[in-house]
Amino acid sequence: MSFIADLHLHSRFAYACSKSLNLTNMAAWAKVKGINLLSGADFTHPAWLAELEDNLTPVADGYFQFDDMKFVLGTEVSCVFSQGSHSRRVHMLLFVPTFDVVHRIRAMLEGLGSKLSGDGRPIVGIPARELAARLFDIDESCMLVPAHIWTPWYGLLGSKSGFNSLEECFGDMAVHIPAVETGLSSDPEMNWRVSGLKGKTIVSFSDAHSLPNMGRELTVFEGNASYHDLVAGLNGNLVERTLEFFPEAGKYHFSGHRKCSVSQSADETARFGNICPECGRPLTLGVVHRVQELSSETDWSEEGFNRPYTKLVPLIELVAYSMGKGRTAKPVSSAYQRICAELGGEVKVLTQVGYDDLYQVGGEDLAETVTKVRQGSVQITAGFDGQYGVVQPE
Ligand SMILES: [Zn+2]
Ligand SMILES: [Zn+2]
């Protein structure tokens, strides 16, 4: 048994997130995508929590049911604190077993002065180590997973966080952090070069701020879609595979300045220094640069902890490409919906459905396009400084 999980999601109550992010739409899109387990998201927000409690039905073996979709209780918080005379901003994913635990966490955060009725991704003003300790004190089956660890501003290992390892951030609590979310701009292979991540389960989720972006990265866990099996999967690396963006497609793969149209590979930054040739200010250092800084000679992927992964281009982009139209064009979205409905969801279409079925349902151009991406026959322009990269079939 295995299940496909997207556990970094937001509701319409998180800043910069679509107003359409409600439970009904999220469950419907999860079916379009072919996802089995979702995070209920943003559980610290009072209005959203009320919706979760009204709609999610707890099921005995540790998950919640809504509209034939399974949910666990998970959220993201933004830890903002100072440590070693640096200010730190690190995003963390929390997973908890029950609404009772949610209420105790909310009380703890309110006691610390967190404002929970604003952003669905609240600011928590205590060091990450202390958050972890308080969380495990409330319930030892709570899970804490650093989010999108490489992104410059809010990633634990990102260029602005100032942390070079989980130990620096979590101290003695680091051993209780089972996993890291790698974010769009890195893939597992890049992470395997960083010895500080050895032994940590590598997971990928979408961090979607709108419905169509759900499932753009996913983790396939072993077991049944439940909180127990999620905990076991994170603790024991029971991951069958992760489904990934091409890391170049993420917003922070290379270093650069978006406003100055300057994009640099890590080698170029090493050669020219970390200064923008246009404006003279320091560049936003991307994920490749940080991975290179923190990587060691030893590649621990040889040691049995690595899991296979598949690089995907979102199906809507491939449909748009094969039709020669933009991804927001009406005929593109109706073709996308029809193809997903007829062929068992986006994940299956991208990873499993054979050429003949793709041809019959989506036409020759789509069958060719999907096959090219599967073979890695793509043209790539890397993203940098907040600008998405472009990956297109060759
Ligand atoms: Zn975040
Ligand atoms: Zn510049």
XYZ file of C-alpha atoms and ligand atoms in Angstrom:
396
model
C 0.000 0.000 0.000
C 1.070 3.579 -0.580
C -0.531 7.003 -0.552
C 0.172 10.289 -2.305
C 0.280 13.254 0.050
C 0.288 17.030 -0.313
C 0.892 18.331 3.182
C 1.981 21.919 2.633
C -1.197 23.756 1.747
C -2.909 26.981 2.695
C -6.470 28.179 3.104
C -7.913 31.461 1.857
C -6.960 32.924 5.252
C -3.219 32.885 4.564
C -1.687 36.002 3.014
C -1.326 36.030 -0.760
C -3.552 32.975 -1.116
C -6.530 32.520 -3.424
C -10.023 33.248 -2.106
C -11.133 29.941 -3.705
C -9.143 27.858 -1.227
C -12.013 26.280 0.692
C -12.421 22.621 1.690
C -14.880 21.751 -1.078
C -12.597 23.093 -3.797
C -9.477 21.607 -2.225
C -11.062 18.142 -2.065
C -12.287 18.449 -5.662
C -8.861 19.498 -6.967
C -7.157 16.730 -5.014
C -9.264 14.275 -7.030
C -8.332 15.983 -10.305
C -4.682 15.670 -9.323
C -4.906 12.139 -7.934
C -3.840 12.983 -4.363
C -4.935 10.730 -1.461
C -4.075 12.790 1.624
C -4.209 16.563 2.164
C -3.175 18.860 4.952
C -6.150 20.733 6.381
C -3.828 23.785 6.534
C -3.824 26.987 8.622
C -5.326 25.414 11.758
C -4.292 28.295 13.987
C -6.655 30.701 12.195
C -9.943 30.966 14.154
C -12.339 31.232 11.192
C -10.616 28.473 9.232
C -10.363 26.244 12.312
C -14.133 26.608 12.787
C -14.621 25.410 9.197
C -12.274 22.481 9.762
C -14.072 21.452 12.944
C -17.495 21.754 11.324
C -16.576 19.762 8.246
C -13.842 17.226 8.947
C -15.065 13.948 10.376
C -12.468 12.115 12.476
C -11.953 8.487 11.483
C -10.734 6.001 14.050
C -7.328 5.220 12.616
C -6.030 8.761 12.565
C -7.295 10.811 9.669
C -10.240 13.042 8.872
C -12.737 12.624 6.083
C -14.447 15.267 3.944
C -16.100 14.732 0.542
C -14.349 11.364 0.037
C -10.973 12.967 0.673
C -8.649 12.245 3.572
C -7.073 15.032 5.625
C -4.585 15.352 8.460
C -4.172 18.436 10.629
C -1.114 20.351 9.457
C -0.125 23.993 9.272
C 2.786 26.343 8.619
C 4.166 28.876 11.107
C 6.795 31.543 10.643
C 9.361 31.514 13.458
C 10.868 34.977 13.818
C 13.499 35.324 16.514
C 17.046 36.382 17.112
C 19.846 33.967 17.815
C 23.561 34.693 17.987
C 22.789 38.402 17.357
C 21.192 37.627 13.973
C 17.523 37.928 13.249
C 16.127 34.637 11.932
C 13.005 33.901 9.974
C 12.295 30.246 9.412
C 9.091 28.575 8.226
C 8.048 25.308 9.837
C 5.370 22.744 9.058
C 3.528 21.305 12.061
C 1.459 18.110 12.033
C -0.752 17.151 14.941
C -3.089 14.221 15.652
C -6.304 15.808 17.004
C -8.300 19.024 17.330
C -7.674 18.856 21.066
C -3.950 19.221 20.390
C -4.687 22.068 17.944
C -6.451 23.977 20.727
C -3.568 23.453 23.122
C -1.096 24.709 20.516
C -3.253 27.749 19.840
C -3.378 28.533 23.561
C 0.402 28.181 23.781
C 0.939 30.517 20.798
C -1.548 33.093 22.079
C 0.210 32.999 25.431
C 3.406 33.908 23.580
C 1.697 36.867 21.932
C 1.147 35.384 18.453
C -1.686 37.027 16.558
C -3.707 34.129 15.176
C -6.599 35.938 13.504
C -4.490 37.656 10.823
C -2.310 35.525 8.569
C -3.177 31.811 8.440
C 0.594 31.349 8.634
C 1.169 33.118 11.977
C 4.377 34.593 13.318
C 5.802 32.810 16.340
C 8.343 34.860 18.270
C 10.326 32.142 20.011
C 13.437 30.275 18.841
C 12.807 27.190 16.744
C 14.332 24.987 19.433
C 11.861 26.250 21.987
C 8.918 25.840 19.640
C 9.930 22.228 19.073
C 10.290 21.565 22.815
C 6.891 23.117 23.617
C 5.218 21.237 20.792
C 6.529 17.825 21.883
C 5.567 18.719 25.442
C 1.958 19.218 24.379
C 1.859 15.899 22.540
C 4.810 13.727 21.680
C 3.228 12.574 18.426
C 3.374 16.140 17.023
C 5.720 16.476 14.059
C 7.824 19.495 13.126
C 9.296 19.650 9.624
C 11.260 22.706 8.401
C 9.548 24.064 5.275
C 11.196 24.767 1.886
C 14.593 24.657 3.607
C 16.640 26.273 0.828
C 14.640 29.377 -0.068
C 16.600 32.555 0.708
C 14.244 34.379 3.085
C 12.348 31.798 5.080
C 14.226 28.539 4.564
C 16.266 27.110 7.440
C 19.335 26.654 5.236
C 18.525 29.558 2.897
C 21.068 32.293 2.318
C 19.345 34.812 4.640
C 18.584 32.529 7.603
C 22.162 32.368 8.776
C 21.880 28.718 9.793
C 24.237 26.195 8.241
C 22.756 23.098 9.856
C 19.712 21.769 11.678
C 21.832 21.547 14.837
C 22.586 25.288 14.754
C 18.875 25.990 14.549
C 17.412 23.321 16.837
C 20.311 22.438 19.154
C 19.536 19.293 21.140
C 16.085 19.126 19.502
C 17.572 18.480 16.041
C 17.434 14.712 16.592
C 13.652 15.019 16.974
C 13.253 16.671 13.570
C 12.628 13.678 11.305
C 12.348 15.294 7.906
C 12.895 18.357 5.757
C 10.791 19.795 2.943
C 13.130 20.567 0.081
C 11.070 23.191 -1.757
C 10.610 23.703 -5.479
C 14.112 24.929 -6.322
C 16.008 21.837 -5.157
C 15.639 18.139 -5.873
C 16.659 15.184 -3.655
C 19.954 14.684 -5.465
C 21.106 18.189 -4.505
C 20.179 17.466 -0.886
C 22.104 14.177 -0.838
C 25.338 16.169 -1.135
C 24.708 17.930 2.182
C 26.012 15.662 4.938
C 24.113 17.645 7.597
C 20.878 16.259 6.163
C 22.005 12.666 6.386
C 19.354 10.507 8.035
C 16.570 13.045 7.528
C 13.599 11.993 5.420
C 13.266 14.170 2.340
C 9.734 15.253 1.511
C 8.219 17.467 -1.156
C 4.866 19.223 -1.096
C 3.255 21.955 -3.165
C 3.017 25.018 -0.859
C 0.154 25.913 -3.198
C -1.369 29.377 -2.844
C -4.055 28.542 -5.422
C -6.046 25.444 -6.378
C -4.316 24.601 -9.702
C -0.910 24.596 -7.973
C -1.928 21.881 -5.529
C 0.134 18.744 -6.010
C 2.898 20.404 -8.018
C 5.260 18.522 -5.670
C 4.170 15.436 -3.753
C 5.432 12.641 -1.541
C 4.351 9.025 -1.980
C 4.476 7.358 1.451
C 4.244 3.660 2.222
C 1.201 2.518 4.204
C -2.329 3.855 4.473
C -3.282 7.514 4.351
C -3.481 8.228 8.088
C -1.749 10.238 10.779
C -0.085 7.090 12.185
C 1.406 6.150 8.849
C 2.460 9.736 8.182
C 4.350 9.779 11.500
C 5.889 6.390 10.730
C 6.771 7.549 7.225
C 8.479 10.741 8.395
C 10.321 9.012 11.249
C 11.347 5.949 9.304
C 11.822 7.341 5.791
C 8.993 5.125 4.548
C 8.867 7.097 1.336
C 8.297 5.278 -1.929
C 9.273 8.279 -4.026
C 8.852 12.012 -4.297
C 7.368 13.798 -7.285
C 9.286 16.972 -7.968
C 9.453 20.118 -10.013
C 12.493 20.354 -12.227
C 14.511 22.305 -9.618
C 15.441 24.880 -12.256
C 11.738 25.733 -12.550
C 11.635 26.992 -8.945
C 11.890 30.680 -8.099
C 15.278 30.599 -6.391
C 17.391 28.051 -8.241
C 20.074 30.462 -9.470
C 21.356 33.624 -7.792
C 20.512 37.019 -9.216
C 18.501 40.219 -9.252
C 15.121 40.123 -10.894
C 14.856 43.906 -11.326
C 18.303 44.048 -12.944
C 17.657 40.949 -15.132
C 20.823 39.404 -13.711
C 20.901 35.620 -13.265
C 24.017 33.699 -12.265
C 24.957 30.064 -11.819
C 26.885 29.248 -8.647
C 30.106 29.041 -10.699
C 29.554 32.523 -12.116
C 28.914 33.938 -8.643
C 32.089 32.235 -7.429
C 34.040 33.829 -10.288
C 32.573 37.346 -10.213
C 31.734 37.707 -6.514
C 28.361 38.171 -4.940
C 27.743 41.663 -6.335
C 25.234 42.598 -9.010
C 27.052 43.908 -12.113
C 24.088 46.247 -12.793
C 23.300 47.883 -9.441
C 26.305 46.977 -7.305
C 24.237 45.510 -4.489
C 24.554 41.949 -3.134
C 22.717 39.337 -5.210
C 19.908 37.187 -3.831
C 21.802 33.946 -3.407
C 19.931 30.991 -4.845
C 19.572 27.382 -3.853
C 22.372 25.979 -6.022
C 24.769 28.427 -4.405
C 23.710 27.442 -0.876
C 23.789 23.703 -1.623
C 27.310 24.120 -2.999
C 28.367 26.044 0.123
C 27.031 23.377 2.459
C 27.846 20.248 0.481
C 30.610 17.910 1.451
C 32.706 15.499 -0.570
C 30.731 12.516 0.661
C 27.529 11.779 -1.159
C 25.335 9.878 1.302
C 22.959 8.743 -1.402
C 25.016 5.561 -1.579
C 24.029 4.600 1.936
C 20.512 3.329 1.408
C 18.585 6.321 2.695
C 17.875 7.882 -0.662
C 14.567 7.339 -2.396
C 13.749 7.518 -6.091
C 12.138 10.649 -7.423
C 10.437 11.776 -10.604
C 10.714 15.232 -12.141
C 7.456 16.614 -13.492
C 6.221 19.549 -15.519
C 2.638 20.517 -14.549
C 0.163 18.909 -16.961
C -1.648 22.205 -17.567
C 1.602 23.561 -19.042
C 2.018 20.518 -21.280
C -1.587 20.762 -22.492
C -1.071 24.490 -23.163
C 2.189 23.766 -24.996
C 0.683 20.999 -27.106
C -2.274 23.234 -28.034
C -0.076 26.277 -28.722
C -2.061 28.405 -26.245
C -1.485 30.027 -22.837
C -2.114 27.973 -19.692
C -5.046 30.180 -18.651
C -6.885 29.831 -22.003
C -10.360 28.330 -21.634
C -9.864 25.451 -24.128
C -6.670 24.508 -22.282
C -8.372 24.244 -18.905
C -11.297 22.257 -20.277
C -8.948 19.849 -22.091
C -6.905 19.534 -18.882
C -9.981 18.720 -16.783
C -11.260 16.174 -19.318
C -7.894 14.411 -19.627
C -7.506 14.168 -15.841
C -11.065 12.851 -15.423
C -10.715 10.227 -18.169
C -7.228 9.017 -17.309
C -7.343 8.844 -13.507
C -5.833 12.168 -12.422
C -2.824 14.340 -13.240
C -0.231 12.277 -11.360
C -1.168 9.159 -13.338
C -1.218 11.052 -16.626
C 2.267 12.437 -16.041
C 3.873 9.283 -14.651
C 2.037 6.131 -15.732
C -0.483 6.384 -18.564
C 0.827 4.747 -21.745
C 1.372 6.493 -25.082
C -1.700 4.971 -26.735
C -4.098 6.123 -24.041
C -2.519 9.585 -24.011
C -2.889 9.694 -27.780
C -6.545 8.611 -27.706
C -7.669 10.999 -24.978
C -5.295 13.951 -25.401
C -4.195 13.711 -29.032
C -0.827 13.078 -30.654
C 0.795 16.368 -29.642
C 0.062 15.796 -25.959
C 1.254 12.170 -26.116
C 4.530 13.352 -27.687
C 4.924 16.195 -25.171
C 4.374 13.996 -22.109
C 6.763 11.366 -23.481
C 9.493 13.956 -24.089
C 9.286 15.222 -20.501
C 9.438 11.637 -19.196
C 12.602 11.118 -21.210
C 14.063 14.349 -19.831
C 14.116 15.906 -23.269
C 13.456 19.471 -22.112
C 14.818 22.990 -22.528
C 15.529 24.732 -19.270
C 15.914 28.347 -18.172
C 16.588 28.502 -14.441
C 14.543 30.660 -12.067
C 16.198 33.287 -9.832
C 15.349 35.969 -7.248
C 11.629 35.195 -7.140
C 11.156 34.556 -10.854
C 10.037 31.072 -11.880
C 12.235 29.189 -14.319
C 10.928 27.763 -17.577
C 11.022 24.074 -18.508
C 9.630 23.162 -21.918
C 9.686 20.039 -24.061
C 12.401 20.179 -26.668
Zn 6.600 29.153 3.797
Zn 21.056 44.415 -9.258
